[in-house]
PDB file of C-alpha atoms and ligand atoms in Angstrom:
ATOM      1  CA  UNK A   1     120.796 -16.863 271.884  1.00 43.00           C
ATOM      2  CA  UNK A   2     121.339 -19.561 269.270  1.00 47.00           C
ATOM      3  CA  UNK A   3     120.058 -23.086 269.428  1.00 46.00           C
ATOM      4  CA  UNK A   4     119.849 -26.118 267.206  1.00 48.00           C
ATOM      5  CA  UNK A   5     122.026 -27.350 264.404  1.00 55.00           C
ATOM      6  CA  UNK A   6     121.478 -26.371 260.782  1.00 69.00           C
ATOM      7  CA  UNK A   7     118.817 -28.953 260.033  1.00 83.00           C
ATOM      8  CA  UNK A   8     117.218 -28.271 256.685  1.00 94.00           C
ATOM      9  CA  UNK A   9     113.442 -27.975 256.782  1.00 97.00           C
ATOM     10  CA  UNK A  10     111.163 -30.226 254.777  1.00 97.00           C
ATOM     11  CA  UNK A  11     108.907 -28.784 252.078  1.00 97.00           C
ATOM     12  CA  UNK A  12     105.993 -29.174 254.492  1.00 98.00           C
ATOM     13  CA  UNK A  13     107.829 -27.284 257.221  1.00 98.00           C
ATOM     14  CA  UNK A  14     108.675 -24.490 254.805  1.00 98.00           C
ATOM     15  CA  UNK A  15     104.980 -24.217 253.916  1.00 98.00           C
ATOM     16  CA  UNK A  16     104.168 -23.931 257.631  1.00 98.00           C
ATOM     17  CA  UNK A  17     106.760 -21.190 258.037  1.00 98.00           C
ATOM     18  CA  UNK A  18     105.252 -19.427 255.037  1.00 98.00           C
ATOM     19  CA  UNK A  19     101.860 -19.447 256.753  1.00 98.00           C
ATOM     20  CA  UNK A  20     103.469 -17.811 259.789  1.00 98.00           C
ATOM     21  CA  UNK A  21     105.202 -15.345 257.492  1.00 98.00           C
ATOM     22  CA  UNK A  22     101.941 -14.387 255.774  1.00 98.00           C
ATOM     23  CA  UNK A  23     100.411 -13.424 259.125  1.00 98.00           C
ATOM     24  CA  UNK A  24     103.511 -11.372 259.861  1.00 98.00           C
ATOM     25  CA  UNK A  25     103.428  -9.654 256.451  1.00 98.00           C
ATOM     26  CA  UNK A  26      99.775  -8.813 257.040  1.00 98.00           C
ATOM     27  CA  UNK A  27     100.601  -7.302 260.416  1.00 98.00           C
ATOM     28  CA  UNK A  28     103.422  -5.212 258.927  1.00 98.00           C
ATOM     29  CA  UNK A  29     101.145  -4.084 256.092  1.00 98.00           C
ATOM     30  CA  UNK A  30      98.527  -3.047 258.659  1.00 98.00           C
ATOM     31  CA  UNK A  31     100.980  -0.933 260.625  1.00 98.00           C
ATOM     32  CA  UNK A  32     102.567   0.464 257.467  1.00 98.00           C
ATOM     33  CA  UNK A  33      99.132   1.747 256.449  1.00 98.00           C
ATOM     34  CA  UNK A  34      98.848   3.510 259.826  1.00 98.00           C
ATOM     35  CA  UNK A  35     102.261   5.221 259.793  1.00 98.00           C
ATOM     36  CA  UNK A  36     101.803   8.991 259.539  1.00 98.00           C
ATOM     37  CA  UNK A  37     102.756  12.104 261.491  1.00 98.00           C
ATOM     38  CA  UNK A  38     100.972  12.228 264.865  1.00 98.00           C
ATOM     39  CA  UNK A  39     100.693   8.463 265.387  1.00 98.00           C
ATOM     40  CA  UNK A  40     102.383   6.932 268.433  1.00 98.00           C
ATOM     41  CA  UNK A  41     104.599   3.876 268.211  1.00 98.00           C
ATOM     42  CA  UNK A  42     102.361   2.360 270.895  1.00 98.00           C
ATOM     43  CA  UNK A  43      99.345   2.652 268.594  1.00 98.00           C
ATOM     44  CA  UNK A  44     101.273   0.799 265.872  1.00 98.00           C
ATOM     45  CA  UNK A  45     102.138  -1.892 268.399  1.00 98.00           C
ATOM     46  CA  UNK A  46      98.470  -2.398 269.252  1.00 98.00           C
ATOM     47  CA  UNK A  47      97.518  -2.705 265.585  1.00 98.00           C
ATOM     48  CA  UNK A  48     100.201  -5.357 265.049  1.00 98.00           C
ATOM     49  CA  UNK A  49      99.357  -7.373 268.159  1.00 98.00           C
ATOM     50  CA  UNK A  50      95.634  -7.340 267.366  1.00 98.00           C
ATOM     51  CA  UNK A  51      96.253  -8.409 263.763  1.00 98.00           C
ATOM     52  CA  UNK A  52      98.536 -11.274 264.793  1.00 98.00           C
ATOM     53  CA  UNK A  53      96.165 -12.618 267.449  1.00 98.00           C
ATOM     54  CA  UNK A  54      93.126 -12.235 265.159  1.00 98.00           C
ATOM     55  CA  UNK A  55      94.940 -14.456 262.658  1.00 98.00           C
ATOM     56  CA  UNK A  56      95.770 -17.172 265.175  1.00 98.00           C
ATOM     57  CA  UNK A  57      99.378 -16.179 265.763  1.00 98.00           C
ATOM     58  CA  UNK A  58     101.450 -15.266 268.790  1.00 98.00           C
ATOM     59  CA  UNK A  59     103.568 -12.081 268.775  1.00 98.00           C
ATOM     60  CA  UNK A  60     106.978 -13.617 269.439  1.00 98.00           C
ATOM     61  CA  UNK A  61     108.796 -10.474 270.595  1.00 98.00           C
ATOM     62  CA  UNK A  62     106.451  -9.898 273.536  1.00 98.00           C
ATOM     63  CA  UNK A  63     108.120 -11.026 276.765  1.00 97.00           C
ATOM     64  CA  UNK A  64     111.488 -11.962 275.277  1.00 96.00           C
ATOM     65  CA  UNK A  65     113.918 -11.894 278.219  1.00 95.00           C
ATOM     66  CA  UNK A  66     116.862  -9.522 278.118  1.00 93.00           C
ATOM     67  CA  UNK A  67     120.377 -10.894 278.322  1.00 88.00           C
ATOM     68  CA  UNK A  68     120.788  -8.809 281.488  1.00 90.00           C
ATOM     69  CA  UNK A  69     118.331  -9.986 284.184  1.00 90.00           C
ATOM     70  CA  UNK A  70     118.130  -6.413 285.501  1.00 92.00           C
ATOM     71  CA  UNK A  71     116.338  -5.328 282.328  1.00 95.00           C
ATOM     72  CA  UNK A  72     112.635  -5.949 281.813  1.00 95.00           C
ATOM     73  CA  UNK A  73     111.527  -8.496 279.199  1.00 97.00           C
ATOM     74  CA  UNK A  74     110.669  -6.881 275.859  1.00 98.00           C
ATOM     75  CA  UNK A  75     107.256  -5.263 276.379  1.00 97.00           C
ATOM     76  CA  UNK A  76     106.048  -4.972 272.764  1.00 98.00           C
ATOM     77  CA  UNK A  77     104.852  -7.045 269.821  1.00 98.00           C
ATOM     78  CA  UNK A  78     106.964  -4.840 267.553  1.00 98.00           C
ATOM     79  CA  UNK A  79     110.275  -3.075 267.758  1.00 98.00           C
ATOM     80  CA  UNK A  80     109.803   0.548 266.714  1.00 98.00           C
ATOM     81  CA  UNK A  81     113.171   2.155 266.013  1.00 98.00           C
ATOM     82  CA  UNK A  82     112.938   5.829 265.018  1.00 98.00           C
ATOM     83  CA  UNK A  83     115.686   7.757 263.171  1.00 98.00           C
ATOM     84  CA  UNK A  84     119.032   7.017 264.882  1.00 98.00           C
ATOM     85  CA  UNK A  85     117.621   3.924 266.608  1.00 98.00           C
ATOM     86  CA  UNK A  86     119.036   0.865 264.827  1.00 98.00           C
ATOM     87  CA  UNK A  87     116.928  -1.921 266.326  1.00 98.00           C
ATOM     88  CA  UNK A  88     114.986  -2.975 269.434  1.00 98.00           C
ATOM     89  CA  UNK A  89     113.179   0.321 270.070  1.00 98.00           C
ATOM     90  CA  UNK A  90     110.358  -0.108 272.596  1.00 98.00           C
ATOM     91  CA  UNK A  91     106.955   1.056 271.298  1.00 98.00           C
ATOM     92  CA  UNK A  92     105.129   3.519 273.531  1.00 98.00           C
ATOM     93  CA  UNK A  93     104.206   7.173 273.803  1.00 97.00           C
ATOM     94  CA  UNK A  94     106.694   8.450 271.189  1.00 97.00           C
ATOM     95  CA  UNK A  95     104.844  10.425 268.493  1.00 98.00           C
ATOM     96  CA  UNK A  96     105.951  10.151 264.863  1.00 98.00           C
ATOM     97  CA  UNK A  97     106.811  13.443 263.182  1.00 98.00           C
ATOM     98  CA  UNK A  98     106.977  14.466 259.540  1.00 98.00           C
ATOM     99  CA  UNK A  99     110.432  13.596 258.213  1.00 98.00           C
ATOM    100  CA  UNK A 100     111.129  10.725 260.626  1.00 98.00           C
ATOM    101  CA  UNK A 101     112.072   7.258 259.499  1.00 98.00           C
ATOM    102  CA  UNK A 102     110.795   4.323 261.522  1.00 98.00           C
ATOM    103  CA  UNK A 103     112.126   0.776 261.540  1.00 98.00           C
ATOM    104  CA  UNK A 104     109.338  -1.704 262.273  1.00 98.00           C
ATOM    105  CA  UNK A 105     110.464  -5.208 263.215  1.00 98.00           C
ATOM    106  CA  UNK A 106     108.025  -7.955 264.172  1.00 98.00           C
ATOM    107  CA  UNK A 107     107.917 -11.694 264.748  1.00 98.00           C
ATOM    108  CA  UNK A 108     105.119 -14.258 264.689  1.00 98.00           C
ATOM    109  CA  UNK A 109     104.714 -17.813 265.924  1.00 98.00           C
ATOM    110  CA  UNK A 110     102.014 -19.795 264.098  1.00 98.00           C
ATOM    111  CA  UNK A 111     101.555 -23.506 264.803  1.00 98.00           C
ATOM    112  CA  UNK A 112     104.973 -23.476 266.460  1.00 98.00           C
ATOM    113  CA  UNK A 113     106.797 -21.915 263.507  1.00 98.00           C
ATOM    114  CA  UNK A 114     108.590 -18.579 263.716  1.00 98.00           C
ATOM    115  CA  UNK A 115     108.818 -15.819 261.147  1.00 98.00           C
ATOM    116  CA  UNK A 116     110.724 -12.542 261.432  1.00 98.00           C
ATOM    117  CA  UNK A 117     110.581  -9.471 259.205  1.00 98.00           C
ATOM    118  CA  UNK A 118     111.333  -5.757 259.308  1.00 98.00           C
ATOM    119  CA  UNK A 119     110.983  -2.714 257.103  1.00 98.00           C
ATOM    120  CA  UNK A 120     111.924   0.926 257.522  1.00 98.00           C
ATOM    121  CA  UNK A 121     109.350   3.502 256.460  1.00 98.00           C
ATOM    122  CA  UNK A 122     109.216   7.200 255.768  1.00 98.00           C
ATOM    123  CA  UNK A 123     106.910   9.319 257.920  1.00 98.00           C
ATOM    124  CA  UNK A 124     105.539  11.865 255.468  1.00 97.00           C
ATOM    125  CA  UNK A 125     108.226  13.536 253.388  1.00 98.00           C
ATOM    126  CA  UNK A 126     111.833  12.662 254.298  1.00 98.00           C
ATOM    127  CA  UNK A 127     115.212  14.121 253.330  1.00 98.00           C
ATOM    128  CA  UNK A 128     117.050  12.917 250.194  1.00 98.00           C
ATOM    129  CA  UNK A 129     119.748  11.358 252.417  1.00 98.00           C
ATOM    130  CA  UNK A 130     117.162   9.433 254.412  1.00 98.00           C
ATOM    131  CA  UNK A 131     115.410   8.337 251.256  1.00 98.00           C
ATOM    132  CA  UNK A 132     118.670   7.065 249.784  1.00 98.00           C
ATOM    133  CA  UNK A 133     119.469   5.197 253.009  1.00 98.00           C
ATOM    134  CA  UNK A 134     116.145   3.343 252.757  1.00 98.00           C
ATOM    135  CA  UNK A 135     116.687   2.579 249.057  1.00 98.00           C
ATOM    136  CA  UNK A 136     120.203   1.216 249.616  1.00 98.00           C
ATOM    137  CA  UNK A 137     119.216  -0.899 252.622  1.00 98.00           C
ATOM    138  CA  UNK A 138     116.185  -2.317 250.784  1.00 98.00           C
ATOM    139  CA  UNK A 139     118.406  -3.090 247.792  1.00 98.00           C
ATOM    140  CA  UNK A 140     120.989  -4.723 250.077  1.00 98.00           C
ATOM    141  CA  UNK A 141     118.316  -7.100 251.363  1.00 98.00           C
ATOM    142  CA  UNK A 142     117.293  -7.924 247.788  1.00 98.00           C
ATOM    143  CA  UNK A 143     120.936  -8.634 246.860  1.00 98.00           C
ATOM    144  CA  UNK A 144     121.335 -10.788 249.949  1.00 98.00           C
ATOM    145  CA  UNK A 145     118.241 -12.798 249.107  1.00 98.00           C
ATOM    146  CA  UNK A 146     119.517 -13.212 245.556  1.00 98.00           C
ATOM    147  CA  UNK A 147     122.736 -14.690 246.977  1.00 98.00           C
ATOM    148  CA  UNK A 148     120.790 -17.202 249.105  1.00 98.00           C
ATOM    149  CA  UNK A 149     121.064 -20.159 246.780  1.00 97.00           C
ATOM    150  CA  UNK A 150     121.708 -23.857 247.342  1.00 97.00           C
ATOM    151  CA  UNK A 151     125.369 -24.647 246.767  1.00 95.00           C
ATOM    152  CA  UNK A 152     126.423 -21.242 248.061  1.00 97.00           C
ATOM    153  CA  UNK A 153     127.616 -20.234 251.502  1.00 97.00           C
ATOM    154  CA  UNK A 154     126.581 -17.888 254.292  1.00 97.00           C
ATOM    155  CA  UNK A 155     129.533 -15.657 253.379  1.00 98.00           C
ATOM    156  CA  UNK A 156     127.999 -15.028 249.950  1.00 98.00           C
ATOM    157  CA  UNK A 157     125.055 -13.311 251.645  1.00 98.00           C
ATOM    158  CA  UNK A 158     127.184 -11.007 253.767  1.00 98.00           C
ATOM    159  CA  UNK A 159     129.496 -10.254 250.861  1.00 98.00           C
ATOM    160  CA  UNK A 160     126.529  -9.201 248.712  1.00 98.00           C
ATOM    161  CA  UNK A 161     125.310  -6.789 251.407  1.00 98.00           C
ATOM    162  CA  UNK A 162     128.781  -5.435 252.103  1.00 98.00           C
ATOM    163  CA  UNK A 163     129.573  -4.734 248.451  1.00 98.00           C
ATOM    164  CA  UNK A 164     126.392  -2.817 247.775  1.00 98.00           C
ATOM    165  CA  UNK A 165     126.411  -0.836 251.022  1.00 98.00           C
ATOM    166  CA  UNK A 166     130.091   0.097 250.947  1.00 97.00           C
ATOM    167  CA  UNK A 167     129.948   1.091 247.274  1.00 98.00           C
ATOM    168  CA  UNK A 168     127.101   3.410 248.232  1.00 98.00           C
ATOM    169  CA  UNK A 169     129.329   5.025 250.874  1.00 98.00           C
ATOM    170  CA  UNK A 170     127.177   3.837 253.762  1.00 98.00           C
ATOM    171  CA  UNK A 171     128.074   1.794 256.854  1.00 98.00           C
ATOM    172  CA  UNK A 172     127.130  -1.736 257.893  1.00 98.00           C
ATOM    173  CA  UNK A 173     126.173  -2.435 261.495  1.00 97.00           C
ATOM    174  CA  UNK A 174     128.291  -5.410 262.559  1.00 97.00           C
ATOM    175  CA  UNK A 175     127.072  -5.663 266.134  1.00 96.00           C
ATOM    176  CA  UNK A 176     123.806  -7.370 265.074  1.00 97.00           C
ATOM    177  CA  UNK A 177     123.409 -10.192 262.584  1.00 98.00           C
ATOM    178  CA  UNK A 178     120.751 -12.271 260.861  1.00 98.00           C
ATOM    179  CA  UNK A 179     120.107 -15.832 261.938  1.00 98.00           C
ATOM    180  CA  UNK A 180     118.680 -19.229 261.205  1.00 97.00           C
ATOM    181  CA  UNK A 181     115.003 -19.501 262.153  1.00 98.00           C
ATOM    182  CA  UNK A 182     112.435 -22.266 262.527  1.00 97.00           C
ATOM    183  CA  UNK A 183     110.936 -23.802 265.664  1.00 97.00           C
ATOM    184  CA  UNK A 184     112.870 -21.132 267.537  1.00 96.00           C
ATOM    185  CA  UNK A 185     113.517 -17.516 266.674  1.00 96.00           C
ATOM    186  CA  UNK A 186     117.304 -17.674 266.657  1.00 95.00           C
ATOM    187  CA  UNK A 187     118.938 -20.811 265.286  1.00 94.00           C
ATOM    188  CA  UNK A 188     122.313 -21.526 263.773  1.00 94.00           C
ATOM    189  CA  UNK A 189     123.857 -20.186 261.668  1.00 95.00           C
ATOM    190  CA  UNK A 190     124.472 -16.504 262.245  1.00 97.00           C
ATOM    191  CA  UNK A 191     124.090 -14.431 259.069  1.00 98.00           C
ATOM    192  CA  UNK A 192     126.463 -11.437 259.228  1.00 98.00           C
ATOM    193  CA  UNK A 193     125.962  -8.501 256.875  1.00 98.00           C
ATOM    194  CA  UNK A 194     129.588  -8.681 255.779  1.00 98.00           C
ATOM    195  CA  UNK A 195     131.740 -11.551 254.656  1.00 97.00           C
ATOM    196  CA  UNK A 196     133.750 -13.352 252.068  1.00 97.00           C
ATOM    197  CA  UNK A 197     132.220 -15.210 249.113  1.00 97.00           C
ATOM    198  CA  UNK A 198     132.459 -18.952 249.755  1.00 97.00           C
ATOM    199  CA  UNK A 199     133.010 -18.454 253.510  1.00 96.00           C
ATOM    200  CA  UNK A 200     130.959 -19.888 256.352  1.00 95.00           C
ATOM    201  CA  UNK A 201     128.472 -22.766 256.422  1.00 94.00           C
ATOM    202  CA  UNK A 202     127.071 -24.176 253.188  1.00 95.00           C
ATOM    203  CA  UNK A 203     123.556 -23.243 252.099  1.00 96.00           C
ATOM    204  CA  UNK A 204     121.510 -26.411 251.691  1.00 96.00           C
ATOM    205  CA  UNK A 205     118.023 -26.716 250.262  1.00 97.00           C
ATOM    206  CA  UNK A 206     115.672 -26.324 253.232  1.00 97.00           C
ATOM    207  CA  UNK A 207     117.896 -23.856 255.110  1.00 97.00           C
ATOM    208  CA  UNK A 208     115.686 -21.083 256.525  1.00 98.00           C
ATOM    209  CA  UNK A 209     117.264 -17.754 257.407  1.00 98.00           C
ATOM    210  CA  UNK A 210     116.217 -14.361 258.720  1.00 98.00           C
ATOM    211  CA  UNK A 211     118.338 -12.033 256.589  1.00 98.00           C
ATOM    212  CA  UNK A 212     118.490  -8.489 257.944  1.00 98.00           C
ATOM    213  CA  UNK A 213     120.869  -5.780 256.798  1.00 98.00           C
ATOM    214  CA  UNK A 214     121.168  -2.798 259.167  1.00 98.00           C
ATOM    215  CA  UNK A 215     122.779   0.208 257.511  1.00 98.00           C
ATOM    216  CA  UNK A 216     123.896   3.592 258.886  1.00 98.00           C
ATOM    217  CA  UNK A 217     124.642   6.896 257.225  1.00 98.00           C
ATOM    218  CA  UNK A 218     127.507   7.585 259.634  1.00 97.00           C
ATOM    219  CA  UNK A 219     129.393   5.608 262.270  1.00 96.00           C
ATOM    220  CA  UNK A 220     128.930   1.850 262.759  1.00 96.00           C
ATOM    221  CA  UNK A 221     129.121   2.297 266.523  1.00 96.00           C
ATOM    222  CA  UNK A 222     126.206   1.279 268.755  1.00 97.00           C
ATOM    223  CA  UNK A 223     125.027   2.725 272.074  1.00 98.00           C
ATOM    224  CA  UNK A 224     122.110   1.576 274.223  1.00 97.00           C
ATOM    225  CA  UNK A 225     119.370   3.609 275.896  1.00 97.00           C
ATOM    226  CA  UNK A 226     118.770   3.311 279.636  1.00 95.00           C
ATOM    227  CA  UNK A 227     115.844   0.975 278.840  1.00 96.00           C
ATOM    228  CA  UNK A 228     118.512  -1.639 278.058  1.00 96.00           C
ATOM    229  CA  UNK A 229     116.915  -2.472 274.688  1.00 97.00           C
ATOM    230  CA  UNK A 230     117.002   0.448 272.259  1.00 98.00           C
ATOM    231  CA  UNK A 231     120.207   0.340 270.202  1.00 98.00           C
ATOM    232  CA  UNK A 232     121.231   3.637 268.566  1.00 98.00           C
ATOM    233  CA  UNK A 233     124.019   4.899 266.366  1.00 98.00           C
ATOM    234  CA  UNK A 234     126.751   6.417 268.534  1.00 98.00           C
ATOM    235  CA  UNK A 235     126.885   9.549 266.340  1.00 98.00           C
ATOM    236  CA  UNK A 236     123.129  10.143 266.193  1.00 98.00           C
ATOM    237  CA  UNK A 237     123.011   9.618 262.415  1.00 98.00           C
ATOM    238  CA  UNK A 238     120.167   7.717 260.740  1.00 98.00           C
ATOM    239  CA  UNK A 239     119.935   3.926 260.551  1.00 98.00           C
ATOM    240  CA  UNK A 240     117.727   1.615 258.479  1.00 98.00           C
ATOM    241  CA  UNK A 241     116.787  -2.066 258.736  1.00 98.00           C
ATOM    242  CA  UNK A 242     115.045  -4.430 256.332  1.00 98.00           C
ATOM    243  CA  UNK A 243     114.474  -8.138 256.991  1.00 98.00           C
ATOM    244  CA  UNK A 244     112.803 -11.150 255.436  1.00 98.00           C
ATOM    245  CA  UNK A 245     112.603 -14.779 256.451  1.00 98.00           C
ATOM    246  CA  UNK A 246     113.849 -16.747 253.448  1.00 98.00           C
ATOM    247  CA  UNK A 247     113.949 -20.447 252.545  1.00 98.00           C
ATOM    248  CA  UNK A 248     116.688 -21.803 250.303  1.00 97.00           C
ATOM    249  CA  UNK A 249     115.069 -24.234 247.893  1.00 97.00           C
ATOM    250  CA  UNK A 250     116.068 -26.159 244.781  1.00 96.00           C
ATOM    251  CA  UNK A 251     113.968 -23.620 242.873  1.00 96.00           C
ATOM    252  CA  UNK A 252     115.893 -20.675 244.353  1.00 97.00           C
ATOM    253  CA  UNK A 253     115.349 -18.389 247.337  1.00 98.00           C
ATOM    254  CA  UNK A 254     111.772 -18.146 248.548  1.00 98.00           C
ATOM    255  CA  UNK A 255     110.674 -15.179 250.684  1.00 98.00           C
ATOM    256  CA  UNK A 256     108.405 -16.507 253.429  1.00 98.00           C
ATOM    257  CA  UNK A 257     107.376 -13.143 254.907  1.00 98.00           C
ATOM    258  CA  UNK A 258     105.257 -11.799 252.082  1.00 96.00           C
ATOM    259  CA  UNK A 259     101.505 -11.360 251.985  1.00 91.00           C
ATOM    260  CA  UNK A 260      99.564 -13.872 249.889  1.00 79.00           C
TER     261      UNK A 260
HETATM  262 MG1  LIG B   1     113.448  -9.075 263.136  1.00 73.75          MG
HETATM  263 MG1  LIG B   2     115.808 -11.303 262.946  1.00 73.75          MG
END
């Protein structure tokens, strides 16, 4: 669901989004500190929701309606996507095991401003392949943020992700994309994780984007669980996801979802 035109934010609005993003970064740090074998994804969800509310925020994922009215609204403050789950895993009774990877995605609304961020973490010791997947996906996000400069284009961001991921022999998920963000969670423009340098809308100072590469070890295909939310790789191979909310400024890209 996309809404709104690409209206650049003012410096004041970017500050307000940064305040939202700091609450979100704090919540992700709190759940990261709790990730270990034996913990349930539901326990992580509670930690995140409590942190967000204690800091005056609203967990934006909670109650998001599904595209299909037959599917329940999203029941968590976080998405917890383990191993072959790409995104939108529902937190609950699933217990983390040594060697798992877990994608943790969360959103906050503070004073009406949205922020959106994700990271994929190792549970205990993970395989070399899993470790490399996390490193490449994290690096792809860093490259994408580096390409988020005024005077550039949306296609520069996707091209940066695509080059790094494909050179590493890994696969980009094309089914899901990043997005503009501000007063609403999903605004124009879409931010694909592939593209052509110079393609797509121009990046203006004040453009705020949620940039979120999703990378698989195997197939790019996506299948959904019966819950209607959890998206998995169609070959059961591992998937990773990293995301920051970023503002394009005259001084360069500014990550808004970092702790103070
Ligand atoms: Mg997200
Ligand atoms: Mg997002």
